Coordinates of C-alpha atoms and ligand atoms in Angstrom, one line a residue:
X1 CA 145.8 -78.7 14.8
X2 CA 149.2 -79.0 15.0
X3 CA 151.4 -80.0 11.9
X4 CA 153.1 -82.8 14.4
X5 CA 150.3 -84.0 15.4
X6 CA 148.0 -87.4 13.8
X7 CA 145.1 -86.6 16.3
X8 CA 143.9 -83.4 18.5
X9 CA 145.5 -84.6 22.0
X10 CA 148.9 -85.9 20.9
X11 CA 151.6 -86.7 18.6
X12 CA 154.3 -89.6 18.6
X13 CA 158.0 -88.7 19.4
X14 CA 161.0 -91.2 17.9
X15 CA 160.7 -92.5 21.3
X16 CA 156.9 -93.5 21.1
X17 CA 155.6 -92.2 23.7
X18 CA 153.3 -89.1 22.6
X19 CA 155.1 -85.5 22.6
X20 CA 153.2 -82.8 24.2
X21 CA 151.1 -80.3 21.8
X22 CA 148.9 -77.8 24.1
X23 CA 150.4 -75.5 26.4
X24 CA 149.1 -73.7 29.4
X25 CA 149.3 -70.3 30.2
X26 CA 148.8 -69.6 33.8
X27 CA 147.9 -66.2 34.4
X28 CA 145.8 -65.3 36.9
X29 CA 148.2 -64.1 39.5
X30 CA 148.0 -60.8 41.2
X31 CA 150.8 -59.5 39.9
X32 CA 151.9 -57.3 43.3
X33 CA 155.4 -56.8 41.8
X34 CA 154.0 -54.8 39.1
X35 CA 151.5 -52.4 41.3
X36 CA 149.9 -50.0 40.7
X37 CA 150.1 -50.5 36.7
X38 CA 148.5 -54.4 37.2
X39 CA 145.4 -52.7 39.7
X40 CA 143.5 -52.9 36.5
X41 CA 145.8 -54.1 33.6
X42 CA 147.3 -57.4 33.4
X43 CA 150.6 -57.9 33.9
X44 CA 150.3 -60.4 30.2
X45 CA 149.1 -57.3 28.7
X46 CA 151.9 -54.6 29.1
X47 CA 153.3 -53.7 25.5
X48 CA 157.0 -54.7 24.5
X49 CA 157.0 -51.7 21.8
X50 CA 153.7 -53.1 19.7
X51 CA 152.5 -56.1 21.0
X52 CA 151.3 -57.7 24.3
X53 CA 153.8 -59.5 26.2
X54 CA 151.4 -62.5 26.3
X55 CA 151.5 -62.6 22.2
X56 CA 155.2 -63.4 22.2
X57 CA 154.4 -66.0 24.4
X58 CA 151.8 -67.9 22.6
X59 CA 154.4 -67.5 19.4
X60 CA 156.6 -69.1 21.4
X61 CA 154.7 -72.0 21.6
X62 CA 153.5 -71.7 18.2
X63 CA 156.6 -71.5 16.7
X64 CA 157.5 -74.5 18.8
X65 CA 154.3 -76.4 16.8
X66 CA 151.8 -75.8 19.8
X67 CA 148.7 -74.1 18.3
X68 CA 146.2 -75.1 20.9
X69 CA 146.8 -73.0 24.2
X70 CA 144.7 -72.7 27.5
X71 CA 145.2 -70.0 29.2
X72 CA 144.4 -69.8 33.2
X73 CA 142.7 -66.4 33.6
X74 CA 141.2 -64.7 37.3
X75 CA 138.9 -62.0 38.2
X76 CA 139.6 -58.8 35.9
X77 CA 141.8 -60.5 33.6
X78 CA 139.8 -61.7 30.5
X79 CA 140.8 -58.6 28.6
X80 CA 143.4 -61.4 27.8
X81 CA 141.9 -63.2 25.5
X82 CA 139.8 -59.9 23.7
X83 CA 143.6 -60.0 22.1
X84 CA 143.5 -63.1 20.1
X85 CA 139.9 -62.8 19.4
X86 CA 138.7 -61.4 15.9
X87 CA 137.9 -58.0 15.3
X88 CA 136.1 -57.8 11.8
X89 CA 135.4 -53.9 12.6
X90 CA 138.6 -53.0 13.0
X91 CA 139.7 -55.5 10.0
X92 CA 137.2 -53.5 7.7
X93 CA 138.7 -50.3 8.6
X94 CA 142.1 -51.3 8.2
X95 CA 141.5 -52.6 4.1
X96 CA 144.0 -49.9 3.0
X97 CA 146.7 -50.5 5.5
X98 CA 147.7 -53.6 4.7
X99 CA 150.8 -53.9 7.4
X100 CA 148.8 -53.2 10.4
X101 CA 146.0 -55.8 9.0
X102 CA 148.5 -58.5 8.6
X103 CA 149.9 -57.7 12.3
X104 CA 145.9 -58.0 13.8
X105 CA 145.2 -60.8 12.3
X106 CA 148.5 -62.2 13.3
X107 CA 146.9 -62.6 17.0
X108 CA 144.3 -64.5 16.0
X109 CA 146.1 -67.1 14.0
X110 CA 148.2 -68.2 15.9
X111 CA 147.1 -70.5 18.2
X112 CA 143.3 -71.3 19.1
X113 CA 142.8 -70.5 22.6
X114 CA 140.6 -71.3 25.0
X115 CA 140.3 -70.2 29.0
X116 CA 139.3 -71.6 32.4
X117 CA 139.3 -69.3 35.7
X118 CA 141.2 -70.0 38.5
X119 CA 138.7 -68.7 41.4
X120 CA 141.2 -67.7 43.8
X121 CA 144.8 -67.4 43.8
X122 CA 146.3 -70.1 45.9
X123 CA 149.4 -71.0 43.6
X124 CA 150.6 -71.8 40.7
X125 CA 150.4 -75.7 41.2
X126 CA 146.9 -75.0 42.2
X127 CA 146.4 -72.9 39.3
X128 CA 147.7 -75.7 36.5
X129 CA 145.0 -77.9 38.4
X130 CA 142.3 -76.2 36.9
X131 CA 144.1 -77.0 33.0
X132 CA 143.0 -81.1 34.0
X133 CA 139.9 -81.2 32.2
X134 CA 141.5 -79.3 29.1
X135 CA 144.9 -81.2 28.8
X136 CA 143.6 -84.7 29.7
X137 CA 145.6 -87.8 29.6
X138 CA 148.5 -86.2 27.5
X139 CA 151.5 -84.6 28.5
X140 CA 151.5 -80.4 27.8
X141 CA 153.7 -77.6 28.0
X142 CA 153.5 -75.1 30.9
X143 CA 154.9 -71.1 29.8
X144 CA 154.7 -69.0 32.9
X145 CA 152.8 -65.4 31.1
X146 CA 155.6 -63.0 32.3
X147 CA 158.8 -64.9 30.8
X148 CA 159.3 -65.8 27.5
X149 CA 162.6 -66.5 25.0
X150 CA 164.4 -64.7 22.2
X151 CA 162.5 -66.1 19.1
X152 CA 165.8 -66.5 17.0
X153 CA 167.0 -69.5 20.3
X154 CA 164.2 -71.5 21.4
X155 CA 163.8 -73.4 24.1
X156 CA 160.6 -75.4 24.0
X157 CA 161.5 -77.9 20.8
X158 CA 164.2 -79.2 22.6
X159 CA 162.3 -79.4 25.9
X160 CA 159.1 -81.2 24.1
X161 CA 161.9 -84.0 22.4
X162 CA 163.3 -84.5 25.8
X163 CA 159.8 -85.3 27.7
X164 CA 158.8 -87.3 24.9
X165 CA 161.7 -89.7 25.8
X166 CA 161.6 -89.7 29.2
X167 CA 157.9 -89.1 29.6
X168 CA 159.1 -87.7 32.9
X169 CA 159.0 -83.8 34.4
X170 CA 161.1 -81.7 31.9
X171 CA 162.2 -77.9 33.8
X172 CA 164.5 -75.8 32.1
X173 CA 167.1 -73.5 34.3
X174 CA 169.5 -70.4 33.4
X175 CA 173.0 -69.4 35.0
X176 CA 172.8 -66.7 37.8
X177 CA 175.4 -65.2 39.8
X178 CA 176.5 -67.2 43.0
X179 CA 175.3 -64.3 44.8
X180 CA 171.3 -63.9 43.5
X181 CA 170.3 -67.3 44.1
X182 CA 167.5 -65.6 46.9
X183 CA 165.9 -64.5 44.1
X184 CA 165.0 -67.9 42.3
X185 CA 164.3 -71.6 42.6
X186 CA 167.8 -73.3 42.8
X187 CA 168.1 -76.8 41.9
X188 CA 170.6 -79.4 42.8
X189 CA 171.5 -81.8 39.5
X190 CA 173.7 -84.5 38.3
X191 CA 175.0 -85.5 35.6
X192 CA 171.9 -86.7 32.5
X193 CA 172.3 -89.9 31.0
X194 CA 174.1 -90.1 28.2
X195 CA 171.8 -91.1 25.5
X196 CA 169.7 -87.5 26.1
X197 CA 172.6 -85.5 26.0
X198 CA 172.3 -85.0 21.7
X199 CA 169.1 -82.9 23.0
X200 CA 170.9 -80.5 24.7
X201 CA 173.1 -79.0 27.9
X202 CA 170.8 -81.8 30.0
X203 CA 170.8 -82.1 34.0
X204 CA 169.1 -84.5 36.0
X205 CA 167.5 -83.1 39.0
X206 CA 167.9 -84.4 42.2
X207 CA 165.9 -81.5 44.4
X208 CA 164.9 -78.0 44.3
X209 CA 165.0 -75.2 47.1
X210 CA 163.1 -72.3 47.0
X211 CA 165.0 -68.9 47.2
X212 CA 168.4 -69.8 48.8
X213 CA 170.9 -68.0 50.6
X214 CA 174.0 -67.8 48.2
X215 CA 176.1 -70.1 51.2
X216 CA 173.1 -73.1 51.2
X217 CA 172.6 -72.6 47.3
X218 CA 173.2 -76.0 45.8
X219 CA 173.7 -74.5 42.3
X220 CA 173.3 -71.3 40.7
X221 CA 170.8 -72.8 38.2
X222 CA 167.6 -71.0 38.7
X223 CA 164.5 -72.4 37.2
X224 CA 162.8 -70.8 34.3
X225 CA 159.2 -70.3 33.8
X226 CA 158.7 -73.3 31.2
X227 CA 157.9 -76.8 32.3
X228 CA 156.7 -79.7 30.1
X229 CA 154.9 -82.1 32.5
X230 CA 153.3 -85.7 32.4
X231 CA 149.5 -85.7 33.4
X232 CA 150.3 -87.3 36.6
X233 CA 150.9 -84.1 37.8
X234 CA 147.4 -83.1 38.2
X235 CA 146.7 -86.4 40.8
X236 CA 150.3 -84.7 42.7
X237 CA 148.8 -81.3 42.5
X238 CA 145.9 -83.3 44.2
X239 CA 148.2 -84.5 46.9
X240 CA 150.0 -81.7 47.7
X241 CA 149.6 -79.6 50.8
X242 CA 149.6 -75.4 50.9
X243 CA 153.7 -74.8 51.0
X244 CA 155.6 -71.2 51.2
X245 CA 153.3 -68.6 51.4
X246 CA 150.3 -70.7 52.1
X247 CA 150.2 -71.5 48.2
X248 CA 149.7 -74.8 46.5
X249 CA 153.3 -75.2 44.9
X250 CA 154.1 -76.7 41.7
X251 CA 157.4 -77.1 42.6
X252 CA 156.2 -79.2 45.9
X253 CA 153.8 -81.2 43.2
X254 CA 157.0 -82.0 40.8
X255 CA 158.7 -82.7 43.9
X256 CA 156.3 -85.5 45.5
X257 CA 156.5 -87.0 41.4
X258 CA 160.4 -87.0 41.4
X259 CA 160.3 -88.6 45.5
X260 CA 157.7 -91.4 43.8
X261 CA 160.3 -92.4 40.7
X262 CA 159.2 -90.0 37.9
X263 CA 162.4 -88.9 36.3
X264 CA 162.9 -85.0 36.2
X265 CA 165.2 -83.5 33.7
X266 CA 166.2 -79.9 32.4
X267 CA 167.9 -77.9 30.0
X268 CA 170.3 -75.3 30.8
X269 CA 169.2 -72.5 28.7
X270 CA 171.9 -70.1 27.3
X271 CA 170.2 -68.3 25.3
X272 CA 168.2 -64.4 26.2
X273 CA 165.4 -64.5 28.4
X274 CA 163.2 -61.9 29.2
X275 CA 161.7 -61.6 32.7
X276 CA 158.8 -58.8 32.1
X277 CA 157.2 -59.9 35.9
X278 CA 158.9 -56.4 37.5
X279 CA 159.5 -52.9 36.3
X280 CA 163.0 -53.5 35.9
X281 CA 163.3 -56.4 33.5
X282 CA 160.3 -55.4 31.7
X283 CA 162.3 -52.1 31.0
X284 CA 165.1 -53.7 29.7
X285 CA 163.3 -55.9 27.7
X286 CA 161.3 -53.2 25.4
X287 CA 164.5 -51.8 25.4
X288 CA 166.5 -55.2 23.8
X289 CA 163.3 -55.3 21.4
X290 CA 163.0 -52.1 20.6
X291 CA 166.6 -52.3 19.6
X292 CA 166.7 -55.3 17.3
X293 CA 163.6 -54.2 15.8
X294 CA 163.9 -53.9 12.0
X295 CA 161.4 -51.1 11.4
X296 CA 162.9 -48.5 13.9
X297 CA 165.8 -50.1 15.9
X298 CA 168.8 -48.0 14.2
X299 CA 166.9 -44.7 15.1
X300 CA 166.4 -45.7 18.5
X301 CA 169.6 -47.1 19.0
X302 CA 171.0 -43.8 18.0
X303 CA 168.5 -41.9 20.2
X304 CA 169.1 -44.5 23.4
X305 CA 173.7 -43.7 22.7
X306 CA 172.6 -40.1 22.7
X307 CA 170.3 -40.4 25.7
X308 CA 172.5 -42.3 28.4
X309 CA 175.6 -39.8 27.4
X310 CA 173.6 -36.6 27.8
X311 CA 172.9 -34.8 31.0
X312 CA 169.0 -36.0 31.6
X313 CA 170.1 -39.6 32.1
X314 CA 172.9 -38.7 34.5
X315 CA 175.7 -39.4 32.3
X316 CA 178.9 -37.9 31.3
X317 CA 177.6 -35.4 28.8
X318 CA 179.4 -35.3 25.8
Ligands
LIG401 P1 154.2 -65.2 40.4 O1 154.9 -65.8 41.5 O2 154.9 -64.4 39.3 O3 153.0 -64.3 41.0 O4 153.4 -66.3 39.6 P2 152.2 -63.1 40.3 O5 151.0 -62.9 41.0 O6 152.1 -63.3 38.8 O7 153.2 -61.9 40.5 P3 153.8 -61.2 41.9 O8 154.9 -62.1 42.4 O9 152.7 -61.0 42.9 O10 154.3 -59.9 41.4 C1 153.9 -67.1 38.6 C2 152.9 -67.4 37.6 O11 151.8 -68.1 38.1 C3 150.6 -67.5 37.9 C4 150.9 -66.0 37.7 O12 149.9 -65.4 36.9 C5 152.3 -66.1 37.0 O13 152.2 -66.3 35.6 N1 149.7 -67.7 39.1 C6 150.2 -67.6 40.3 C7 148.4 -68.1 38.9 O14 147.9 -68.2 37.8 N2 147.6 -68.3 40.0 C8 148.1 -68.2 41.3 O15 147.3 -68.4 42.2 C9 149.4 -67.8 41.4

């Protein structure tokens, strides 16, 4: 149970109203950016140097005081959850290496998870759906399993405090360039009101448009793969009709809240974020880790200055 929390379900923010303490870990997406690797590994499972992407993001949440995590699994993915699941074996047979027993047992600690399968993969609003029975009544977190936040600047304490006072939709968004906004979600915003602004860079949002040219981009705030949602959102998933690509949207379902009066808020996130859903970001991202690791970052460091001068990586040579 979380240390926040006074009973399983929820805990009380300043505000009153209950702060959210489960997250939701949709992850049973095909993953086509990431062929042929994902054909039979999932994309939540591809090592950033020791550990599974997926495990950063249920510390994430842990270290945010979430310790009870669903996570939204499909056809060949519950491999997933064989990670945070006890291996007294392996435990046995690691007595005498006492590092690599405190890093296994790490998974299993962290959070208590449990799983539900999407049956088929018609969106992501479609696939938080399936969390209803799970989450209930309380408001949760929502951590996309391809994205997650460098562990020294979180984002999700701040984004738990501000749902907790508004009891609304809380999004968070990062700063692109003007001219990559196809890429993303792109939301138009306004000014928050004052009395949230101690949270946080806060924006209100007035809209969101899916993957705009630069010239119709109302902002270059793309959205980031956190959300911290009421339950109402399961009776708008409900309501909402198949969108772009013929998937049941979350963004159409926050969308329909935000048209009916729910307030929708975000934080603008300047911190790193990783984005491990595509070959190139995930490279870069072992490559940041690997980096700032304690253990072996200066050797690496010194082998990665060596590599991208020498004549293999295309470099000047030296
Ligand atoms: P993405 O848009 O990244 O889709 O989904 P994807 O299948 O993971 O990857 P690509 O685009 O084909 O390469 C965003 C998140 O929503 C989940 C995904 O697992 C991912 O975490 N998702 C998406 C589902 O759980 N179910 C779905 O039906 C669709």
């Amino acid at each position: 149970m979380s240390e926040h929390s006074a009973n399983p379900s929820t805990a009380t923010a300043a505000s009153g109203r209950p702060r959210a303490v489960k997250a939701v870990i949709p992850a049973a997406g095909l993953a086509t950016r990431f062929l042929p690797a994902t054909k039979a590994v999932p994309k939540e499972l591809l090592p950033v140097v020791d550990r599974p992407v997926l495990q950063y993001i249920v510390e994430e949440a842990a270290q945010a005081g979430i310790d009870d995590v669903l996570l939204i699994t499909g056809r060949g993915k519950t491999s997933m959850v064989d990670h945070f699941d006890r291996r007294p074996d392996l435990e046995e047979r690691l007595e005498k290496k006492p590092e690599l027993l405190a890093a296994v047992r790490r998974s299993e600690e962290l959070a208590a998870i449990y799983t539900v399968r999407q049956p088929e993969q018609l969106g992501l609003g479609h696939a938080v759906g399936y969390a209803e029975s799970h989450v209930g009544d309380a408001p949760f977190a929502v951590l996309l399993g391809d994205e997650f936040v460098k562990q020294s600047e979180p984002l999700l304490p701040a984004m738990l405090e501000l749902q907790a006072r508004t009891g609304g939709v809380v999004l968070a968004f990062f700063e692109v360039d003007p001219a990559e906004t196809k890429r993303y979600g792109i939301a138009s915003v306004e000014p928050a009101e004052a009395e949230l602004t101690d949270i946080g860079e806060i924006v209100k949002v007035t809209g969101m448009v899916e993957k705009p040219k630069p010239e119709d981009a109302p902002s270059n705030l793309a959205v980031l793969g956190r959300y911290v949602l009421p339950s109402r959102i399961f009776d708008a998933i409900r309501r909402t009709e198949p969108g772009s690509g013929g998937e049941i949207q979350l963004t159409d379902a926050m969308e329909l809240l935000r048209k009916e009066g729910v307030p929708v808020h975000a934080i603008v996130y300047r911190g790193t974020r990783y984005d491990t859903g595509m070959p190139l970001g995930y490279l870069q991202t072992v490559v940041q880790i690997a980096a700032e690791r304690e253990d072996l970052g200066s050797e690496f460091r010194k082998w990665l200055a060596e590599f991208v001068n020498s004549d293999a990586a295309g470099g000047s040579g030296t």
